[in-house]
Coordinates of C-alpha atoms and ligand atoms in Angstrom, one line a residue:
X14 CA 52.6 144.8 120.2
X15 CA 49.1 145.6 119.5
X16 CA 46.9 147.7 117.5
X17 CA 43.8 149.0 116.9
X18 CA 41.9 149.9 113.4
X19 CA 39.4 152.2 114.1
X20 CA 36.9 153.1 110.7
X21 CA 34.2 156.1 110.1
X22 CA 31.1 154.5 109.7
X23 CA 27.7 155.4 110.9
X24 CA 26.3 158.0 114.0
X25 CA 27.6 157.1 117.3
X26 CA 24.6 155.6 119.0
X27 CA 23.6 154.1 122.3
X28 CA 24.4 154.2 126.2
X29 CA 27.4 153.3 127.6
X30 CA 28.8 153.4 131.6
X31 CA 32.1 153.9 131.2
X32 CA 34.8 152.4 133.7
X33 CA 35.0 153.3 137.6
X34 CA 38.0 156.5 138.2
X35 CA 40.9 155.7 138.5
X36 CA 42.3 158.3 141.0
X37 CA 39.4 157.3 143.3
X38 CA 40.1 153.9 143.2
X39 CA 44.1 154.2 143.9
X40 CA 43.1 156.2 147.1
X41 CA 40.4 154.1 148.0
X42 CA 43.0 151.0 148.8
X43 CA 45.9 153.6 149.9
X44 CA 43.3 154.8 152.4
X45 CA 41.6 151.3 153.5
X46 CA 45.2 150.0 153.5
X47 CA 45.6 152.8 156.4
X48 CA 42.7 152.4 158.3
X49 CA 42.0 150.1 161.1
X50 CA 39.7 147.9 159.9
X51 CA 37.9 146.4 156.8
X52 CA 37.1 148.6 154.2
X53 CA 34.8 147.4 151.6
X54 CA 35.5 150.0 147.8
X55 CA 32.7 148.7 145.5
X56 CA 32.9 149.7 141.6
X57 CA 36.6 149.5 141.7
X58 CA 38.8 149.8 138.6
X59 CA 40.0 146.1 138.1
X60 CA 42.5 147.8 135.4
X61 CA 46.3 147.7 135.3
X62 CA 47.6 151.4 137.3
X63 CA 44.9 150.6 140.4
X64 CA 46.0 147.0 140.6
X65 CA 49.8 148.7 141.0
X66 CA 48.9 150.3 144.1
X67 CA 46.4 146.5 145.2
X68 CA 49.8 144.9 144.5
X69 CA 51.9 147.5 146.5
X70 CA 50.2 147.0 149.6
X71 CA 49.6 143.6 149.2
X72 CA 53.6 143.1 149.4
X73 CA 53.5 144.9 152.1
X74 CA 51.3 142.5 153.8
X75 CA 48.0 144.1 153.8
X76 CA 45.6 141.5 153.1
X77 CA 43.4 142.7 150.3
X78 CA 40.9 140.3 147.9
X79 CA 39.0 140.7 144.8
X80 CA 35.6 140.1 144.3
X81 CA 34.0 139.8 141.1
X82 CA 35.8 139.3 137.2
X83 CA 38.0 141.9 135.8
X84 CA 40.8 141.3 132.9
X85 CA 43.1 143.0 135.9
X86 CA 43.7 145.4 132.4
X87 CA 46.1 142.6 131.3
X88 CA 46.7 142.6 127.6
X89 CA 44.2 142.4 124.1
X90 CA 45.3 146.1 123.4
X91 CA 42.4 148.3 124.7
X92 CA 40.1 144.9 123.7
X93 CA 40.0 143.3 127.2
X94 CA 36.3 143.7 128.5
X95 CA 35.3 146.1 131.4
X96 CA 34.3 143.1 133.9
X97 CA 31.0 143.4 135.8
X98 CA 31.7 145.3 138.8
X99 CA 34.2 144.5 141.2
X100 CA 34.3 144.8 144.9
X101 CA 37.5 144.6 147.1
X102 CA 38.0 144.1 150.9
X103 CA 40.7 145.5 152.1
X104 CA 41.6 144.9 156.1
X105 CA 43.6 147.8 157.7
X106 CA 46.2 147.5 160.2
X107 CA 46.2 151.4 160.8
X108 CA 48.9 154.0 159.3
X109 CA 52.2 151.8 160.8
X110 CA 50.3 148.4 159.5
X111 CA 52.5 148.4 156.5
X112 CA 55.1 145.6 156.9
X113 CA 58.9 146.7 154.9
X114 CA 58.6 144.3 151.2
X115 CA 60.7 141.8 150.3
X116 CA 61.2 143.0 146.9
X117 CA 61.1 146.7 145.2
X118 CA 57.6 147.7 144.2
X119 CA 57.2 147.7 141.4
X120 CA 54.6 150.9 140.1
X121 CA 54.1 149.7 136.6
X122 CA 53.0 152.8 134.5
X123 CA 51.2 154.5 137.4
X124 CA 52.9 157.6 138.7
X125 CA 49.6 158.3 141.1
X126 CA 50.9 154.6 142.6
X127 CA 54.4 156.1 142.5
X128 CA 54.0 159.4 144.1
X129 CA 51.3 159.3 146.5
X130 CA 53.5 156.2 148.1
X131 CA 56.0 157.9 148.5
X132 CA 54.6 159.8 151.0
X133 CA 52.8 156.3 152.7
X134 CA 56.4 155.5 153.0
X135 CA 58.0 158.6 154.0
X136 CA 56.1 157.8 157.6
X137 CA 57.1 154.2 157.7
X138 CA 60.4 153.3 159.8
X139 CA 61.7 150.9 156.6
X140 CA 63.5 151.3 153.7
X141 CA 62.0 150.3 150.4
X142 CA 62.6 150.8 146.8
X143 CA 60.0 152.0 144.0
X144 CA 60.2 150.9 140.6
X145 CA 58.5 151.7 137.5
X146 CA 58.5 150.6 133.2
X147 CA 60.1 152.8 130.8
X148 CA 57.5 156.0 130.6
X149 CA 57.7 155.9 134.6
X150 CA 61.1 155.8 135.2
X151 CA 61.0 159.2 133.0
X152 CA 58.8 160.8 134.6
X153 CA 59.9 164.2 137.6
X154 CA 60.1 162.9 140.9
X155 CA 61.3 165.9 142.6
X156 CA 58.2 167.4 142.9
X157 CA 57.2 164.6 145.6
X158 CA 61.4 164.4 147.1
X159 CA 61.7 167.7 147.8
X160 CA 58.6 168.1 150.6
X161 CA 59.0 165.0 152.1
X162 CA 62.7 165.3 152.3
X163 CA 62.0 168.8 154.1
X164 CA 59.7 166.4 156.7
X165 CA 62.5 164.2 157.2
X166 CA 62.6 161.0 154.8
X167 CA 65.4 159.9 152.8
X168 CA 65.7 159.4 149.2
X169 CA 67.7 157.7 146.7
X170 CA 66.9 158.7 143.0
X171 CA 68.0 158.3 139.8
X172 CA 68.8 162.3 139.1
X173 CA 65.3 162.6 140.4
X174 CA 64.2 159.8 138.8
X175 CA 62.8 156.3 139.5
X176 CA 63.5 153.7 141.0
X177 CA 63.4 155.5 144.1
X178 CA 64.7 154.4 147.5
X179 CA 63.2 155.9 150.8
X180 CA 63.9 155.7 154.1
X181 CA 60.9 157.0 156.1
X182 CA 60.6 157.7 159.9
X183 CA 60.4 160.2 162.1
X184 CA 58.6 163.0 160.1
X185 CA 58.4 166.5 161.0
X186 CA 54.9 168.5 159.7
X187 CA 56.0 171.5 157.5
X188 CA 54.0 173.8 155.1
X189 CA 55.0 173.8 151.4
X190 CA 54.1 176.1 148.5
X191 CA 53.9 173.8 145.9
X192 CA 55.0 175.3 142.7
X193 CA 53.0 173.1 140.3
X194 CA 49.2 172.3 140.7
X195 CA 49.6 168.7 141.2
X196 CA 47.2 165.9 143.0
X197 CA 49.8 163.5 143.5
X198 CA 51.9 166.2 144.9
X199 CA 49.2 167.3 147.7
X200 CA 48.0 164.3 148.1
X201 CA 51.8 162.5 149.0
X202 CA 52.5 165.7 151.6
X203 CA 48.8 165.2 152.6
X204 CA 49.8 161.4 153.1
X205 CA 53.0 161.9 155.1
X206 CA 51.3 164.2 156.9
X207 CA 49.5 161.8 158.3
X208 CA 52.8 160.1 160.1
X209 CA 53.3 164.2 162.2
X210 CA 52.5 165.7 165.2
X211 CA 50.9 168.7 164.3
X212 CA 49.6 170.4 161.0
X213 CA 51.1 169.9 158.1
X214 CA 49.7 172.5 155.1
X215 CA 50.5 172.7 151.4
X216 CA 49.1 175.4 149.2
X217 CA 48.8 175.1 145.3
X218 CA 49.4 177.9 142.9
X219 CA 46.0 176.4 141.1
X220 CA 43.4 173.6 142.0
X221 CA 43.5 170.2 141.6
X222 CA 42.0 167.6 142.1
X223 CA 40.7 166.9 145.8
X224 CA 39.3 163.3 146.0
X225 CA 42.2 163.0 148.9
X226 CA 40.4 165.6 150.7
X227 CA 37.5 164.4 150.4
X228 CA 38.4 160.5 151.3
X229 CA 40.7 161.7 154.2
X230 CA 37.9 163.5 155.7
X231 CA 35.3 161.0 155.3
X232 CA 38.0 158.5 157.1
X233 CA 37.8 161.0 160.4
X234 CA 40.6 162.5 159.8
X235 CA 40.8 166.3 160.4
X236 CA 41.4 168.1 157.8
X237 CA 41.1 172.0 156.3
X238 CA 40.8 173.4 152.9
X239 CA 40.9 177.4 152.4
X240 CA 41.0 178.1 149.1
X241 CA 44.2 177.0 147.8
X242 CA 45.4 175.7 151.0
X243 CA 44.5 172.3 152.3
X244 CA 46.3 171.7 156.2
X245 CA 45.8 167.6 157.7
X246 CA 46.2 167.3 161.6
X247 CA 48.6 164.0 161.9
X248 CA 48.5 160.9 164.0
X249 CA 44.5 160.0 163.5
X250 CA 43.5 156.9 163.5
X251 CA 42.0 156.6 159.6
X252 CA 37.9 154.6 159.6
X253 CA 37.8 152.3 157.3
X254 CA 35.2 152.9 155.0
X255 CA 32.1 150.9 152.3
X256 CA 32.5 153.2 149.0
X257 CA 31.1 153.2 146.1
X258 CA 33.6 154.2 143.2
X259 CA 32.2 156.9 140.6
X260 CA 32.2 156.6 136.7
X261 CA 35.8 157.9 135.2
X262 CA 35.1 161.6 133.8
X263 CA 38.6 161.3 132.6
X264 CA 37.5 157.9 130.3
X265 CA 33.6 159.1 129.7
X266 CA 35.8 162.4 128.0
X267 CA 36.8 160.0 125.1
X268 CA 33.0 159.3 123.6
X269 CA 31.9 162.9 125.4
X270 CA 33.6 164.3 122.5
X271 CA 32.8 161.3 120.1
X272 CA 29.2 162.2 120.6
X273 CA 30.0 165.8 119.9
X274 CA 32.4 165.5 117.0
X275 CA 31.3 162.5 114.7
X276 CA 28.4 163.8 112.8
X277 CA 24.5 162.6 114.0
X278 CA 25.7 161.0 117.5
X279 CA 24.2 161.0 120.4
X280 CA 25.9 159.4 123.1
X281 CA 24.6 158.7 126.9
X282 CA 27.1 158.2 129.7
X283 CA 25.9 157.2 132.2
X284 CA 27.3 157.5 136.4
X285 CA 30.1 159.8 135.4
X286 CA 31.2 161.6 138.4
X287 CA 31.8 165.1 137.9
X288 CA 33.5 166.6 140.4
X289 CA 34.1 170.2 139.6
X290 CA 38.3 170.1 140.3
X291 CA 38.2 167.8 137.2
X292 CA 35.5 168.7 134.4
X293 CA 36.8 171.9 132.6
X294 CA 36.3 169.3 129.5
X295 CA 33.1 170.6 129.9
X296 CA 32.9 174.0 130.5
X297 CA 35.3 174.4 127.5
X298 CA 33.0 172.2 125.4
X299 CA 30.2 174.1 125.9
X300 CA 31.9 177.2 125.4
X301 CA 32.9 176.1 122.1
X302 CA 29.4 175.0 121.3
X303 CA 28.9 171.4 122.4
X304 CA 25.4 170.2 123.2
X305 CA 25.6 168.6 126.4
X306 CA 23.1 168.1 128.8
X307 CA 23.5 166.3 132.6
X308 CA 20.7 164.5 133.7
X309 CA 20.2 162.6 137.0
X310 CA 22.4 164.4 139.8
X311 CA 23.0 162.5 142.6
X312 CA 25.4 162.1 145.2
X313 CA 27.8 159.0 145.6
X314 CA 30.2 158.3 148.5
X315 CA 30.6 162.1 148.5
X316 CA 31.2 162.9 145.1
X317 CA 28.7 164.2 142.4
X318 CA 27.7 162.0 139.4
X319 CA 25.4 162.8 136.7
X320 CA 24.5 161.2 132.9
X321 CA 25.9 163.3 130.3
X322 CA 24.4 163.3 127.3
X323 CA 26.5 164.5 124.1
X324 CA 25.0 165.0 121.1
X325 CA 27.1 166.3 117.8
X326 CA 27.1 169.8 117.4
X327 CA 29.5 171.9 115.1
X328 CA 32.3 173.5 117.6
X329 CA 34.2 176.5 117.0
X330 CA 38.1 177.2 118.7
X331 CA 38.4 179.1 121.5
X332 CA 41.6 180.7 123.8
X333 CA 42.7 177.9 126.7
X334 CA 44.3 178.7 129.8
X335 CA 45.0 179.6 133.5
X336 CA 42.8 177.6 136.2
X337 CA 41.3 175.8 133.7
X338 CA 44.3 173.7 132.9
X339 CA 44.6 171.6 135.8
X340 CA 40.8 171.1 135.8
X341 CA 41.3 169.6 132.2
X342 CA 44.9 168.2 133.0
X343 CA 43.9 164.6 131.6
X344 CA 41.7 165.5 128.9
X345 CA 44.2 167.6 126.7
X346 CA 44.6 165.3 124.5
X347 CA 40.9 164.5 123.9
X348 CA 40.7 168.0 123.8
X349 CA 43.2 168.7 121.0
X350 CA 41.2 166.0 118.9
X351 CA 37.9 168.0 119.7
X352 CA 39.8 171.2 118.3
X353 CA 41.2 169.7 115.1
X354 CA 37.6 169.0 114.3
X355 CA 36.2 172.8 115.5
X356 CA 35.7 176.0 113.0
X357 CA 39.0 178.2 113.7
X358 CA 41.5 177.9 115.8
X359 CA 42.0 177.0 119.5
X360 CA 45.1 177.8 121.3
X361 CA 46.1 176.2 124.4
X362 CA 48.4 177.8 127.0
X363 CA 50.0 177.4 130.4
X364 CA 49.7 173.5 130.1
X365 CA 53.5 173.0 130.6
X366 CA 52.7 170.0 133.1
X367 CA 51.8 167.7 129.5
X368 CA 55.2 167.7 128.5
X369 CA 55.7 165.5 131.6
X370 CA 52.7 163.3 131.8
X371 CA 53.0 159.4 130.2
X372 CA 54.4 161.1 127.1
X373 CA 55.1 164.5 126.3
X374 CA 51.5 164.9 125.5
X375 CA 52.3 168.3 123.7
X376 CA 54.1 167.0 121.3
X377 CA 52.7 163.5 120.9
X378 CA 49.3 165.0 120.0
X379 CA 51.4 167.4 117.3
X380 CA 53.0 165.0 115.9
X381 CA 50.1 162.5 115.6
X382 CA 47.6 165.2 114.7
X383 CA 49.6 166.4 112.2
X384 CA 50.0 163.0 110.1
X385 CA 46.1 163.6 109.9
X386 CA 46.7 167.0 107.9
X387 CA 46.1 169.5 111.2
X388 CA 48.1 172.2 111.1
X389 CA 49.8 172.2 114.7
X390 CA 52.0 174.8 116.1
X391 CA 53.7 173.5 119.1
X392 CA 54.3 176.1 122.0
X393 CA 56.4 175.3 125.2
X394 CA 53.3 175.3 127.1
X395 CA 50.6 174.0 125.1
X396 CA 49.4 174.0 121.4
X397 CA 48.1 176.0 118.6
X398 CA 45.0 174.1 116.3
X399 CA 43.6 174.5 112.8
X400 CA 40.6 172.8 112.8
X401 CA 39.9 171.0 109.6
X402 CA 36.2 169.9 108.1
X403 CA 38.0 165.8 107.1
X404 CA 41.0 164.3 109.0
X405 CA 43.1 162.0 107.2
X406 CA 43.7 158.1 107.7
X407 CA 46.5 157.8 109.3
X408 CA 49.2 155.3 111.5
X409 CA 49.6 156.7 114.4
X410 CA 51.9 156.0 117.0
X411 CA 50.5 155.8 120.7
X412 CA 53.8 156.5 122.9
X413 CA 53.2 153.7 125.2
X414 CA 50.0 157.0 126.5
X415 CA 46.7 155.6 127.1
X416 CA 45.1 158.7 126.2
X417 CA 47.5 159.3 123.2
X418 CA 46.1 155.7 122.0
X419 CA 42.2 156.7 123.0
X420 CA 42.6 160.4 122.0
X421 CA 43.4 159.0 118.2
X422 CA 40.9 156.6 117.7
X423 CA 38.5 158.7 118.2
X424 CA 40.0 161.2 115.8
X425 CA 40.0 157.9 113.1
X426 CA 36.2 158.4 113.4
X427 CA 36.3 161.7 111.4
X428 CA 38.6 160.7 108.7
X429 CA 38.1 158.9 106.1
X430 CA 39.5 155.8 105.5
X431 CA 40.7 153.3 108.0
X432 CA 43.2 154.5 110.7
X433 CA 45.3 152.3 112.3
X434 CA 46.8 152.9 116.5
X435 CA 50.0 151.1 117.5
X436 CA 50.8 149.9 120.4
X437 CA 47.6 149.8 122.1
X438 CA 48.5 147.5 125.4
X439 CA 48.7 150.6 127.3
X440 CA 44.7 151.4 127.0
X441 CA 44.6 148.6 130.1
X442 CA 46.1 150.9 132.4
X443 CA 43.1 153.0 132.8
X444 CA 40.0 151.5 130.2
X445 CA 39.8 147.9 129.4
X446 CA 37.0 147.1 127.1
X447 CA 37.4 150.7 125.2
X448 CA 37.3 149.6 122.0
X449 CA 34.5 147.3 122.7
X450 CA 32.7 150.0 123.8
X451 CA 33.0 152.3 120.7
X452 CA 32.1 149.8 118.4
X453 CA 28.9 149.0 120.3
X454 CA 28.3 152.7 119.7
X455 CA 29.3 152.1 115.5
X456 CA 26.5 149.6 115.4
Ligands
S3P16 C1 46.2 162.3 139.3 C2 46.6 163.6 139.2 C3 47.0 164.2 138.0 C4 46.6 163.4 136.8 C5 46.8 162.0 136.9 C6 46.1 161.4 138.1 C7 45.8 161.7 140.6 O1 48.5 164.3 137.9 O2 47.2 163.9 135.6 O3 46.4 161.3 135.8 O4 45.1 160.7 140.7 O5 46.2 162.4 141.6 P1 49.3 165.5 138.6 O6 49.0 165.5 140.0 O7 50.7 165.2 138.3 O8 48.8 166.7 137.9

């Protein structure tokens, strides 16, 4: 198992262009995979969760190939290098090109591979089995079996738990009132829908992200969004598509609030998309006094991407809740770390969905950031936080969680002392060459 040692030492300094997102790039080959034709998805993230969903489709005999070096995420515990940029050509055989696979899938850590398959598969006349590792096969999958049972597929669960099996087919189009605020959720009705006659509309209590929105209409497909309710028209036939993958928000988050917390940074990031249904990092940041500035708006395959510069500034806590949790979903954790280092305390609510994310990210981050001397209250929803002027060294425990693992070596760069992150592998499923990165910024 690895680890990583992470040391305050000097200002973080520099540029860095951190890797290309991650839910982008698992729709970009779900989508291609669809379509009839070749799709070419440039900047893709050559890291463990997208290369799930390359290695899902692939089995089911969709011919997709890699251009360009990538670790594939494998291994080195959040050392592997973020490979020049990768391109892959993916050749569509239209939404029934799928072939049934030999084997079950197997999902690896990634429940966006899990869930938005499902509802690929609840439109295919096959039966197949989804798999995933330990954290995965925890994880609610009830929340994606209930719709698409409703439109006519068959599951097999494990008390609503991987592995799954479903039998797809003849789907019906319905409209569900989703009761969390949940991507994967919309996007796996939004998926199936595909496979009806008809409209098939979900509505969200809050708003998440809408990359499949945005992807599905760009592939021709006609599509709605009125406030909180997106409705798809089935049966198109899906264009296959050149795109250009945006910088991960969700991984530029880690040294967004590096720059703003270790004393004398300033950090540029550079290509970060910035989609509003995913940057209340941001908006809460600022609020709590963070100098940030975005430089360089543009526009790329549809989705907004700026630089962000973050430079440190002292941060005070602030109240957290209501629509602002799902535009933050991923960055809680980052988040927490930002607020143990803030004057005051910040108290986050309504963020229930954490306890169900790779680990219960509620009470991972309270137990990890209270072996640093935070004083932590956990709530059932979210998280009460003293800030504190000096963390303490620490070993810290990752929970298998990326972000756990990324979310407290960053927090090792306000104590003092050495800290030391176990279990580290996991970084590969969404940021190889993380800790690369942050010590290019040490130097
Ligand atoms: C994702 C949606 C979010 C997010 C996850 C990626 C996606 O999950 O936490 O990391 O790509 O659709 P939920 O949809 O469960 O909120």
């Amino acid at each position: 198992m690895s680890e990583i040692r992470v040391r305050h030492t000097n200002p973080l300094r520099g540029e860095i262009t951190p890797p290309p997102d991650k839910s982008i790039s698992h729709r970009a080959i779900i989508l291609s995979s669809l379509a009839e034709g070749k799709s070419i998805v440039r900047n893709f993230l050559h890291a463990e969760d997208p290369m799930s969903t390359v290695g899902a489709f692939r089995q089911m005999g969709v011919e997709i190939e890699i251009q360009g070096q990538g670790s594939g995420g494998k291994g080195q515990g959040g050392r592997g290098e973020v490979s020049s940029p990768v391109a892959v050509t993916i050749t569509g055989k239209g939404l029934d090109g799928p072939r049934r696979p030999q084997e079950a899938i197997d999902c690896g850590n990634s429940g966006t591979t899990m869930r938005l398959l499902c509802g690929v598969l609840a439109g295919q006349p096959f039966s197949s089995t989804l798999k995933g590792d330990a954290s995965l096969s925890r994880r609610p999958m009830k929340r994606v079996i209930e719709p698409l049972t409703q439109m006519g597929a068959v599951f097999q669960s494990e008390n609503g738990h991987p592995p799954l099996t479903i039998t797809g087919g003849e789907l019906k189009s319905i409209s569900y009132n989703s009761p969390v605020a949940s991507a994967q959720v919309k996007s796996a009705i939004l998926l199936a829908g595909l496979y009806c006659d008809g409209i098939t509309t979900v509505n969200e209590p809050e708003k998440s992200r809408d990359h499949t929105e945005r992807m599905l209409r760009a592939a021709g497909v006609d599509i709605s969004i009125e406030g909180l309710t997106v409705s798809v028209k089935g049966r198109a036939v899906l264009r296959p598509c050149e795109i250009t993958v945006p910088n991960d928000f969700s991984s530029a988050a880690f040294f967004i609030a590096a720059g703003v917390i270790v004393p004398g940074s300033e950090v540029l990031i550079r290509n970060v998309g910035i989609n509003s249904t995913r940057t209340g990092l941001l908006d809460i940041l600022k609020a709590m006094g963070a100098d940030l500035r975005l430089e360089n708006e543009k526009e790329v395959s549809g989705e907004p991407v700026v630089d962000i510069l973050a430079r440190y500034s002292p941060l005070s806590g602030m109240d957290i809740g209501g629509d602002m949790v799902p535009r933050t979903i991923d960055e809680f954790p980052i988040l927490c770390v930002a607020a143990a280092s803030a004057r005051g305390r910040t108290k986050i609510t309504g963020a229930k969905e954490l306890r169900v994310k790779e680990s219960d990210r509620i009470a991972s981050m309270a137990a990890e950031l209270r072996k640093t001397g935070v004083d932590v209250e956990e709530l059932e929803d979210g998280l009460i936080i003293e800030g504190r002027e000096k963390l303490k060294p620490a070993f810290i425990q990752s929970y298998g969680d990326h972000r756990i693992a990324m979310s407290m070596a960053i927090a090792g760069l306000r104590a003092e002392g050495e800290t030391t992150i176990s279990d580290t592998d996991c970084i590969n499923t969404s940021f190889p060459g993380f800790m690369g990165m942050l010590e290019r910024l040490q130097r």
